[in-house]
Short mmCIF file of C-alpha atoms (C1' of nucleotides) in Angstrom, two decimals:
data_model
loop_
_atom_site.label_atom_id
_atom_site.label_comp_id
_atom_site.label_asym_id
_atom_site.label_seq_id
_atom_site.Cartn_x
_atom_site.Cartn_y
_atom_site.Cartn_z
CA MET A 1 56.17 -45.69 43.00
CA GLY A 2 58.78 -43.24 41.67
CA LEU A 3 58.72 -41.33 38.44
CA LYS A 4 61.21 -43.60 36.72
CA GLY A 5 59.15 -46.63 37.66
CA GLU A 6 56.03 -45.10 36.19
CA LEU A 7 57.80 -44.28 32.96
CA LEU A 8 59.19 -47.78 32.59
CA ARG A 9 55.78 -49.22 33.30
CA GLN A 10 54.36 -47.10 30.54
CA ARG A 11 57.11 -48.20 28.17
CA ILE A 12 56.31 -51.82 28.95
CA VAL A 13 52.62 -51.27 28.26
CA ALA A 14 53.42 -49.51 24.98
CA ALA A 15 55.72 -52.32 23.85
CA ALA A 16 53.22 -55.00 24.86
CA ASP A 17 50.44 -53.10 23.11
CA GLN A 18 52.37 -53.03 19.85
CA LEU A 19 53.48 -56.66 20.09
CA PHE A 20 49.99 -57.91 20.96
CA TYR A 21 48.74 -56.05 17.91
CA GLN A 22 51.40 -57.37 15.55
CA GLN A 23 51.80 -60.93 16.86
CA GLY A 24 48.73 -61.58 18.97
CA PHE A 25 48.48 -61.95 22.75
CA GLU A 26 49.20 -65.65 23.17
CA ASN A 27 51.97 -65.62 20.60
CA THR A 28 53.81 -62.85 22.46
CA SER A 29 56.05 -64.07 25.29
CA PHE A 30 57.55 -62.22 28.25
CA ASN A 31 60.85 -62.59 26.46
CA ASP A 32 59.50 -60.68 23.45
CA ILE A 33 58.27 -57.79 25.58
CA ALA A 34 61.35 -57.74 27.82
CA SER A 35 63.62 -57.68 24.76
CA ALA A 36 61.66 -54.82 23.22
CA VAL A 37 61.97 -52.73 26.39
CA GLU A 38 65.52 -53.99 27.01
CA ILE A 39 64.96 -55.20 30.53
CA SER A 40 65.23 -58.65 32.08
CA ARG A 41 62.28 -60.95 32.57
CA GLY A 42 62.79 -60.74 36.33
CA ASN A 43 62.48 -56.98 36.38
CA PHE A 44 59.34 -57.46 34.42
CA TYR A 45 57.54 -59.12 37.29
CA TYR A 46 58.26 -56.18 39.52
CA HIS A 47 55.88 -54.14 37.39
CA PHE A 48 53.33 -56.79 36.44
CA LYS A 49 52.52 -59.85 38.49
CA SER A 50 51.10 -61.86 35.60
CA LYS A 51 50.56 -61.83 31.86
CA ASP A 52 46.87 -61.15 32.38
CA GLU A 53 47.82 -58.02 34.29
CA ILE A 54 49.69 -56.72 31.25
CA LEU A 55 46.75 -57.57 29.03
CA GLN A 56 44.52 -55.59 31.36
CA ALA A 57 46.89 -52.62 31.22
CA VAL A 58 47.05 -52.83 27.42
CA ILE A 59 43.27 -52.91 27.05
CA HIS A 60 42.97 -50.01 29.48
CA ASN A 61 45.61 -48.14 27.51
CA ARG A 62 43.74 -48.63 24.24
CA SER A 63 40.51 -47.59 25.91
CA GLU A 64 42.04 -44.30 27.05
CA GLU A 65 43.47 -43.69 23.59
CA ILE A 66 40.09 -44.22 21.96
CA LYS A 67 38.35 -41.90 24.42
CA GLN A 68 40.93 -39.24 23.68
CA ILE A 69 40.50 -39.61 19.91
CA LEU A 70 36.72 -39.25 20.22
CA ASP A 71 37.10 -36.26 22.55
CA ASN A 72 39.47 -34.58 20.11
CA TRP A 73 37.01 -34.97 17.27
CA ASP A 74 34.22 -33.56 19.39
CA GLN A 75 36.33 -30.57 20.34
CA GLN A 76 37.26 -29.81 16.74
CA HIS A 77 33.62 -29.33 15.71
CA ASN A 78 30.09 -30.44 16.53
CA ASP A 79 29.05 -31.68 13.08
CA PRO A 80 27.82 -35.26 13.53
CA LYS A 81 28.30 -36.22 9.89
CA LEU A 82 31.86 -34.91 9.92
CA GLY A 83 32.45 -36.96 13.05
CA ILE A 84 31.34 -40.14 11.31
CA ILE A 85 33.61 -39.27 8.38
CA HIS A 86 36.50 -38.98 10.84
CA TYR A 87 35.70 -42.48 11.99
CA ILE A 88 35.68 -43.83 8.44
CA ASP A 89 38.95 -42.06 7.70
CA ILE A 90 40.78 -44.04 10.37
CA LEU A 91 40.77 -46.87 7.85
CA THR A 92 42.73 -44.74 5.41
CA THR A 93 45.04 -43.29 8.06
CA MET A 94 45.86 -46.74 9.38
CA GLN A 95 45.87 -48.55 6.05
CA GLU A 96 49.51 -49.61 6.33
CA ASN A 97 49.03 -51.08 9.80
CA ILE A 98 45.75 -52.66 8.81
CA ALA A 99 47.30 -54.35 5.79
CA ASN A 100 50.04 -55.74 8.03
CA SER A 101 48.17 -56.56 11.23
CA GLY A 102 44.44 -56.01 10.80
CA CYS A 103 42.30 -54.08 13.25
CA PRO A 104 43.78 -53.65 16.75
CA ILE A 105 40.40 -54.04 18.41
CA GLY A 106 39.03 -56.80 16.22
CA GLY A 107 42.26 -58.75 16.61
CA ILE A 108 42.25 -58.84 20.39
CA CYS A 109 38.48 -59.47 20.59
CA SER A 110 38.65 -62.43 18.20
CA GLU A 111 41.64 -63.93 19.95
CA LEU A 112 40.24 -63.60 23.46
CA ALA A 113 36.95 -65.09 22.27
CA LYS A 114 38.76 -68.14 20.83
CA ILE A 115 40.75 -68.84 23.96
CA ASP A 116 37.72 -68.03 26.11
CA HIS A 117 39.68 -65.50 28.14
CA ALA A 118 38.21 -63.82 31.21
CA MET A 119 39.05 -60.36 29.86
CA GLN A 120 36.92 -60.88 26.74
CA ASP A 121 34.20 -58.48 27.92
CA ASP A 122 36.73 -55.74 28.64
CA ALA A 123 38.04 -56.06 25.08
CA ASN A 124 34.50 -55.85 23.69
CA GLN A 125 34.10 -52.58 25.58
CA LEU A 126 36.60 -51.06 23.13
CA TYR A 127 34.07 -51.74 20.38
CA THR A 128 31.32 -50.29 22.53
CA LEU A 129 33.15 -46.98 22.92
CA PHE A 130 32.90 -46.46 19.18
CA ILE A 131 29.37 -47.84 18.91
CA ASP A 132 28.00 -45.57 21.62
CA TRP A 133 29.73 -42.53 20.15
CA LEU A 134 28.54 -43.31 16.62
CA THR A 135 25.03 -43.96 17.91
CA ILE A 136 24.88 -40.42 19.27
CA LYS A 137 26.01 -39.02 15.93
CA PHE A 138 23.37 -40.94 13.98
CA LYS A 139 20.73 -39.77 16.42
CA GLN A 140 21.82 -36.17 15.87
CA LEU A 141 21.42 -36.80 12.15
CA GLY A 142 17.78 -37.67 12.70
CA HIS A 143 18.01 -41.47 12.78
CA SER A 144 16.75 -41.72 16.33
CA LYS A 145 14.96 -45.03 15.82
CA ASN A 146 17.75 -47.11 14.27
CA ALA A 147 20.83 -45.12 15.31
CA ARG A 148 22.43 -48.05 17.07
CA GLN A 149 21.77 -50.40 14.17
CA LEU A 150 23.47 -47.91 11.86
CA ALA A 151 26.42 -47.65 14.24
CA MET A 152 26.83 -51.41 14.41
CA HIS A 153 26.44 -51.67 10.66
CA LEU A 154 29.28 -49.20 10.18
CA LEU A 155 31.41 -50.99 12.75
CA ALA A 156 30.86 -54.35 11.02
CA ARG A 157 31.66 -52.85 7.61
CA SER A 158 34.92 -51.40 8.95
CA GLN A 159 35.73 -54.70 10.59
CA GLY A 160 35.18 -56.66 7.39
CA ILE A 161 37.28 -54.21 5.40
CA ALA A 162 40.14 -54.43 7.89
CA SER A 163 39.94 -58.21 7.94
CA VAL A 164 39.98 -58.70 4.16
CA THR A 165 42.62 -55.98 3.67
CA ASN A 166 44.81 -57.79 6.17
CA SER A 167 44.36 -61.23 4.59
CA PHE A 168 45.18 -60.07 1.08
CA GLY A 169 47.43 -57.10 1.95
CA ASP A 170 45.32 -55.19 -0.55
CA LYS A 171 45.23 -51.45 0.16
CA ALA A 172 43.47 -50.69 -3.13
CA PHE A 173 40.52 -52.69 -1.87
CA LEU A 174 40.50 -50.65 1.34
CA LYS A 175 40.47 -47.36 -0.55
CA TYR A 176 37.59 -48.47 -2.74
CA GLU A 177 35.57 -49.64 0.24
CA VAL A 178 36.17 -46.36 2.07
CA LYS A 179 34.65 -44.63 -0.93
CA LEU A 180 31.62 -46.93 -0.72
CA LEU A 181 31.24 -46.21 3.00
CA LYS A 182 31.14 -42.48 2.33
CA GLN A 183 28.58 -43.01 -0.42
CA TRP A 184 26.52 -45.00 2.04
CA LEU A 185 26.77 -42.16 4.56
CA ASP A 186 25.70 -39.63 1.93
CA ASP A 187 22.75 -41.83 0.98
CA ILE A 188 21.38 -42.05 4.51
CA THR A 189 22.04 -38.41 5.39
CA GLY A 190 20.80 -36.95 2.14
CA MET B 1 47.73 -97.71 3.86
CA GLY B 2 44.73 -99.87 4.80
CA LEU B 3 41.08 -98.90 4.90
CA LYS B 4 40.99 -98.59 8.66
CA GLY B 5 44.04 -96.32 8.59
CA GLU B 6 42.41 -94.04 6.06
CA LEU B 7 39.25 -93.81 8.10
CA LEU B 8 41.13 -92.98 11.28
CA ARG B 9 43.10 -90.34 9.41
CA GLN B 10 39.87 -88.78 8.27
CA ARG B 11 38.49 -88.83 11.80
CA ILE B 12 41.62 -87.05 13.03
CA VAL B 13 41.27 -84.39 10.36
CA ALA B 14 37.61 -83.89 11.20
CA ALA B 15 38.36 -83.55 14.92
CA ALA B 16 41.27 -81.17 14.30
CA ASP B 17 39.11 -79.14 11.92
CA GLN B 18 36.45 -78.64 14.54
CA LEU B 19 38.92 -77.86 17.33
CA PHE B 20 40.88 -75.40 15.22
CA TYR B 21 37.61 -73.66 14.49
CA GLN B 22 36.43 -73.54 18.08
CA GLN B 23 39.72 -72.92 19.88
CA GLY B 24 42.14 -71.73 17.22
CA PHE B 25 45.14 -73.52 15.75
CA GLU B 26 47.87 -72.56 18.24
CA ASN B 27 45.61 -73.03 21.21
CA THR B 28 44.77 -76.60 20.19
CA SER B 29 47.26 -79.23 21.36
CA PHE B 30 47.89 -82.77 20.14
CA ASN B 31 46.38 -83.88 23.42
CA ASP B 32 43.13 -82.10 22.58
CA ILE B 33 42.89 -83.77 19.19
CA ALA B 34 44.02 -87.17 20.46
CA SER B 35 41.45 -87.04 23.25
CA ALA B 36 38.69 -86.13 20.82
CA VAL B 37 39.52 -89.10 18.58
CA GLU B 38 40.30 -91.28 21.59
CA ILE B 39 43.76 -92.35 20.50
CA SER B 40 47.17 -91.83 22.08
CA ARG B 41 49.51 -89.04 21.12
CA GLY B 42 52.03 -91.61 19.91
CA ASN B 43 49.58 -93.14 17.46
CA PHE B 44 48.96 -89.66 16.29
CA TYR B 45 52.42 -89.28 14.83
CA TYR B 46 51.94 -92.40 12.78
CA HIS B 47 49.36 -90.51 10.74
CA PHE B 48 50.82 -86.99 10.83
CA LYS B 49 54.48 -86.19 11.18
CA SER B 50 53.95 -82.65 12.48
CA LYS B 51 51.32 -80.17 13.55
CA ASP B 52 51.78 -78.27 10.33
CA GLU B 53 50.90 -81.42 8.44
CA ILE B 54 47.55 -81.58 10.23
CA LEU B 55 46.96 -77.92 9.49
CA GLN B 56 47.63 -78.62 5.84
CA ALA B 57 45.17 -81.52 5.89
CA VAL B 58 42.54 -79.39 7.62
CA ILE B 59 42.88 -76.55 5.12
CA HIS B 60 42.70 -79.05 2.26
CA ASN B 61 39.64 -80.59 3.86
CA ARG B 62 37.86 -77.23 4.13
CA SER B 63 38.83 -76.46 0.56
CA GLU B 64 37.20 -79.65 -0.69
CA GLU B 65 34.10 -78.95 1.38
CA ILE B 66 33.75 -75.47 -0.10
CA LYS B 67 34.19 -76.76 -3.64
CA GLN B 68 31.48 -79.34 -3.02
CA ILE B 69 29.09 -76.74 -1.61
CA LEU B 70 29.58 -74.49 -4.63
CA ASP B 71 29.18 -77.45 -6.99
CA ASN B 72 25.95 -78.46 -5.28
CA TRP B 73 24.50 -74.98 -5.67
CA ASP B 74 25.47 -74.94 -9.33
CA GLN B 75 23.83 -78.29 -9.90
CA GLN B 76 20.58 -77.24 -8.22
CA HIS B 77 20.02 -74.39 -10.68
CA ASN B 78 21.86 -71.94 -12.92
CA ASP B 79 20.35 -68.71 -11.58
CA PRO B 80 23.28 -66.46 -10.61
CA LYS B 81 21.26 -64.28 -8.24
CA LEU B 82 19.89 -67.33 -6.46
CA GLY B 83 23.45 -68.56 -6.13
CA ILE B 84 24.51 -65.35 -4.39
CA ILE B 85 21.49 -65.64 -2.11
CA HIS B 86 22.66 -69.14 -1.20
CA TYR B 87 25.99 -67.63 -0.23
CA ILE B 88 24.35 -64.97 1.95
CA ASP B 89 22.15 -67.59 3.58
CA ILE B 90 25.17 -69.45 4.96
CA LEU B 91 25.29 -66.71 7.59
CA THR B 92 21.81 -67.64 8.73
CA THR B 93 22.39 -71.39 8.51
CA MET B 94 25.58 -71.12 10.54
CA GLN B 95 24.42 -68.40 12.92
CA GLU B 96 24.83 -70.54 16.00
CA ASN B 97 28.40 -71.52 15.13
CA ILE B 98 29.22 -67.97 14.06
CA ALA B 99 27.98 -66.54 17.36
CA ASN B 100 30.15 -69.04 19.20
CA SER B 101 33.27 -69.23 17.05
CA GLY B 102 33.10 -66.67 14.23
CA CYS B 103 33.86 -67.52 10.62
CA PRO B 104 35.88 -70.71 10.03
CA ILE B 105 37.82 -69.17 7.16
CA GLY B 106 38.33 -65.71 8.63
CA GLY B 107 39.45 -67.25 11.90
CA ILE B 108 42.23 -69.35 10.45
CA CYS B 109 43.36 -66.61 8.03
CA SER B 110 43.62 -64.01 10.80
CA GLU B 111 45.48 -66.35 13.10
CA LEU B 112 47.97 -67.54 10.51
CA ALA B 113 48.60 -63.93 9.48
CA LYS B 114 49.37 -62.96 13.07
CA ILE B 115 51.83 -65.78 13.68
CA ASP B 116 53.26 -65.30 10.18
CA HIS B 117 52.70 -68.94 9.33
CA ALA B 118 53.98 -70.45 6.09
CA MET B 119 50.54 -71.84 5.25
CA GLN B 120 48.96 -68.38 5.27
CA ASP B 121 48.56 -68.29 1.50
CA ASP B 122 46.87 -71.68 1.43
CA ALA B 123 44.33 -70.41 3.97
CA ASN B 124 43.68 -67.30 1.89
CA GLN B 125 42.88 -69.59 -1.03
CA LEU B 126 39.74 -70.61 0.86
CA TYR B 127 38.56 -67.02 0.53
CA THR B 128 39.52 -67.03 -3.12
CA LEU B 129 37.30 -70.02 -3.86
CA PHE B 130 34.27 -67.97 -2.84
CA ILE B 131 35.51 -64.77 -4.48
CA ASP B 132 36.11 -66.44 -7.84
CA TRP B 133 32.75 -68.17 -7.72
CA LEU B 134 30.88 -65.00 -6.72
CA THR B 135 32.74 -63.04 -9.40
CA ILE B 136 31.34 -65.34 -12.07
CA LYS B 137 27.83 -64.86 -10.72
CA PHE B 138 28.10 -61.06 -10.75
CA LYS B 139 29.42 -61.20 -14.28
CA GLN B 140 26.44 -63.29 -15.31
CA LEU B 141 24.22 -60.62 -13.77
CA GLY B 142 25.73 -58.06 -16.12
CA HIS B 143 28.35 -56.51 -13.81
CA SER B 144 31.25 -57.55 -16.01
CA LYS B 145 33.38 -54.52 -15.19
CA ASN B 146 33.29 -54.57 -11.37
CA ALA B 147 32.25 -58.17 -10.71
CA ARG B 148 35.31 -58.92 -8.60
CA GLN B 149 34.89 -55.73 -6.58
CA LEU B 150 31.30 -56.72 -5.85
CA ALA B 151 32.42 -60.21 -4.85
CA MET B 152 35.05 -58.86 -2.46
CA HIS B 153 32.58 -56.34 -1.11
CA LEU B 154 30.16 -59.13 -0.28
CA LEU B 155 32.93 -61.21 1.25
CA ALA B 156 34.04 -58.30 3.45
CA ARG B 157 30.47 -57.61 4.54
CA SER B 158 29.98 -61.26 5.51
CA GLN B 159 33.29 -61.23 7.33
CA GLY B 160 32.40 -58.12 9.32
CA ILE B 161 29.01 -59.55 10.22
CA ALA B 162 30.56 -62.81 11.41
CA SER B 163 33.20 -60.98 13.42
CA VAL B 164 30.80 -58.63 15.22
CA THR B 165 28.23 -61.39 15.76
CA ASN B 166 30.95 -63.46 17.38
CA SER B 167 32.23 -60.68 19.64
CA PHE B 168 28.80 -59.77 20.97
CA GLY B 169 27.11 -63.15 20.54
CA ASP B 170 24.29 -61.20 18.95
CA LYS B 171 22.26 -63.27 16.47
CA ALA B 172 19.63 -60.54 16.08
CA PHE B 173 22.31 -58.32 14.60
CA LEU B 174 23.22 -61.07 12.14
CA LYS B 175 19.62 -61.49 11.02
CA TYR B 176 19.20 -57.77 10.43
CA GLU B 177 22.44 -57.56 8.46
CA VAL B 178 21.43 -60.52 6.29
CA LYS B 179 18.31 -58.57 5.42
CA LEU B 180 20.45 -55.57 4.46
CA LEU B 181 22.68 -57.76 2.29
CA LYS B 182 19.67 -59.04 0.37
CA GLN B 183 18.41 -55.49 -0.07
CA TRP B 184 21.83 -54.56 -1.42
CA LEU B 185 21.68 -57.48 -3.83
CA ASP B 186 18.21 -56.42 -5.00
CA ASP B 187 19.44 -52.87 -5.49
CA ILE B 188 22.32 -53.83 -7.77
CA THR B 189 20.38 -56.45 -9.72
CA GLY B 190 17.21 -54.44 -10.17
"C1'" DG C 1 49.28 -99.77 13.81
"C1'" DT C 2 48.96 -98.60 18.44
"C1'" DC C 3 50.81 -98.01 22.70
"C1'" DT C 4 54.05 -96.10 26.78
"C1'" DA C 5 57.98 -93.70 27.96
"C1'" DT C 6 60.93 -90.10 27.21
"C1'" DA C 7 63.79 -86.27 25.04
"C1'" DT C 8 63.78 -81.51 24.33
"C1'" DA C 9 62.32 -76.79 24.32
"C1'" DC C 10 59.81 -72.98 25.86
"C1'" DG C 11 56.68 -70.12 28.48
"C1'" DG C 12 54.97 -68.30 32.85
"C1'" DA C 13 56.15 -67.48 37.38
"C1'" DT C 14 59.11 -67.29 41.85
"C1'" DA C 15 63.31 -66.65 44.99
"C1'" DG C 16 66.84 -64.29 46.35
"C1'" DA C 17 71.35 -61.64 45.47
"C1'" DC C 18 72.76 -56.97 44.67
"C1'" DG D 1 64.37 -51.55 41.37
"C1'" DT D 2 66.94 -54.54 38.60
"C1'" DC D 3 69.29 -58.52 37.96
"C1'" DT D 4 70.42 -63.93 37.64
"C1'" DA D 5 69.11 -68.43 38.65
"C1'" DT D 6 65.69 -71.67 38.92
"C1'" DC D 7 61.16 -74.21 39.39
"C1'" DC D 8 57.26 -76.03 37.16
"C1'" DG D 9 53.95 -77.05 33.74
"C1'" DT D 10 52.96 -78.03 29.10
"C1'" DA D 11 53.76 -78.67 24.17
"C1'" DT D 12 55.97 -80.82 20.16
"C1'" DA D 13 58.28 -84.58 18.76
"C1'" DT D 14 60.90 -89.15 18.99
"C1'" DA D 15 62.21 -94.06 20.47
"C1'" DG D 16 61.11 -98.27 21.07
"C1'" DA D 17 58.09 -102.11 23.09
"C1'" DC D 18 54.10 -104.81 21.78
#
DNA sequence: GTCTATATACGGATAGAC
DNA sequence: GTCTATCCGTATATAGAC
């Protein structure tokens, strides 16, 4: 495949990624994606043979993005507590998007679970990337016995915050809850 | 409308309610509902003129159910802390359903937000029923200044727990988090 | 009230011209 | 590689017989 083809493919994935996030997977049609990229539906099928194939590409794309984010944090420093704070701060950084569209991972996982989609497990893996990474950090902080529980607790807290922030479009609530999360982190790290 | 008609209408609402919960609103067709109630699609439109009308009936139905639950708790006793514990215990009572289908309120709110549905605000009102009720309880416990914040905090925690439990189908996680919620309640009530 | 038959629209997917 | 044209299935909704 040529360079131009690769670039277009990447543009399609990026457009689909954004639309799936904003509108949901099922509610996004080929027409929507094709319009966004300004190509015809026919051309579309040259790059992806089915809608599931796009979903797969989108999930893979998000997975790579997450890995890169975590790598970047690790390269900036090796302070586990600071790493966890970086994680919490995503809520603040993404507050506008969260208020409008919720959590990009939670959204796709919930939807795929409801429609009982085959790619459900792949979507859950996006969660697992964060959980595994956070688990390591909590272990480094001395919580070797319940590190994973702490990681999942933090994930669930974030998820709930994103969900409620999205339903009520209430960014003040998000800010307050971020403060609580940092207090919680201080409490368990001393 | 006769008695039989009313009963059938209620059966349709009950079936739609369950299917919307398990499969989502958009992913549930008239055929699905009609099959569940064992009537024809044509008959269907005698009772409901559109799909939105069923959605409205379902949301109203859930609203009445929630009000009744809260009323029942209030009639059993007037201990505010015990009331909040009742709320937390729904997670345990519904753990099987939550593992399979998530939270019935969070599910519909998220979905309607994503498809930008007109009835979004009505769905959010289901949340508000709990928030208002919990706010009163926290006020009675002496947290007059931040009662609503505490109520929304608890709601978000429950929501996150339901969401993660659903994604991973992990009831052990739910049980552990319920324990944490009760610890949190003990901490703020003393 | 309940049914069958049908109108209409849309989404995913394919065929074939260029 | 990109396009237009088209097939096919399904979903909402309506018309009209019984």
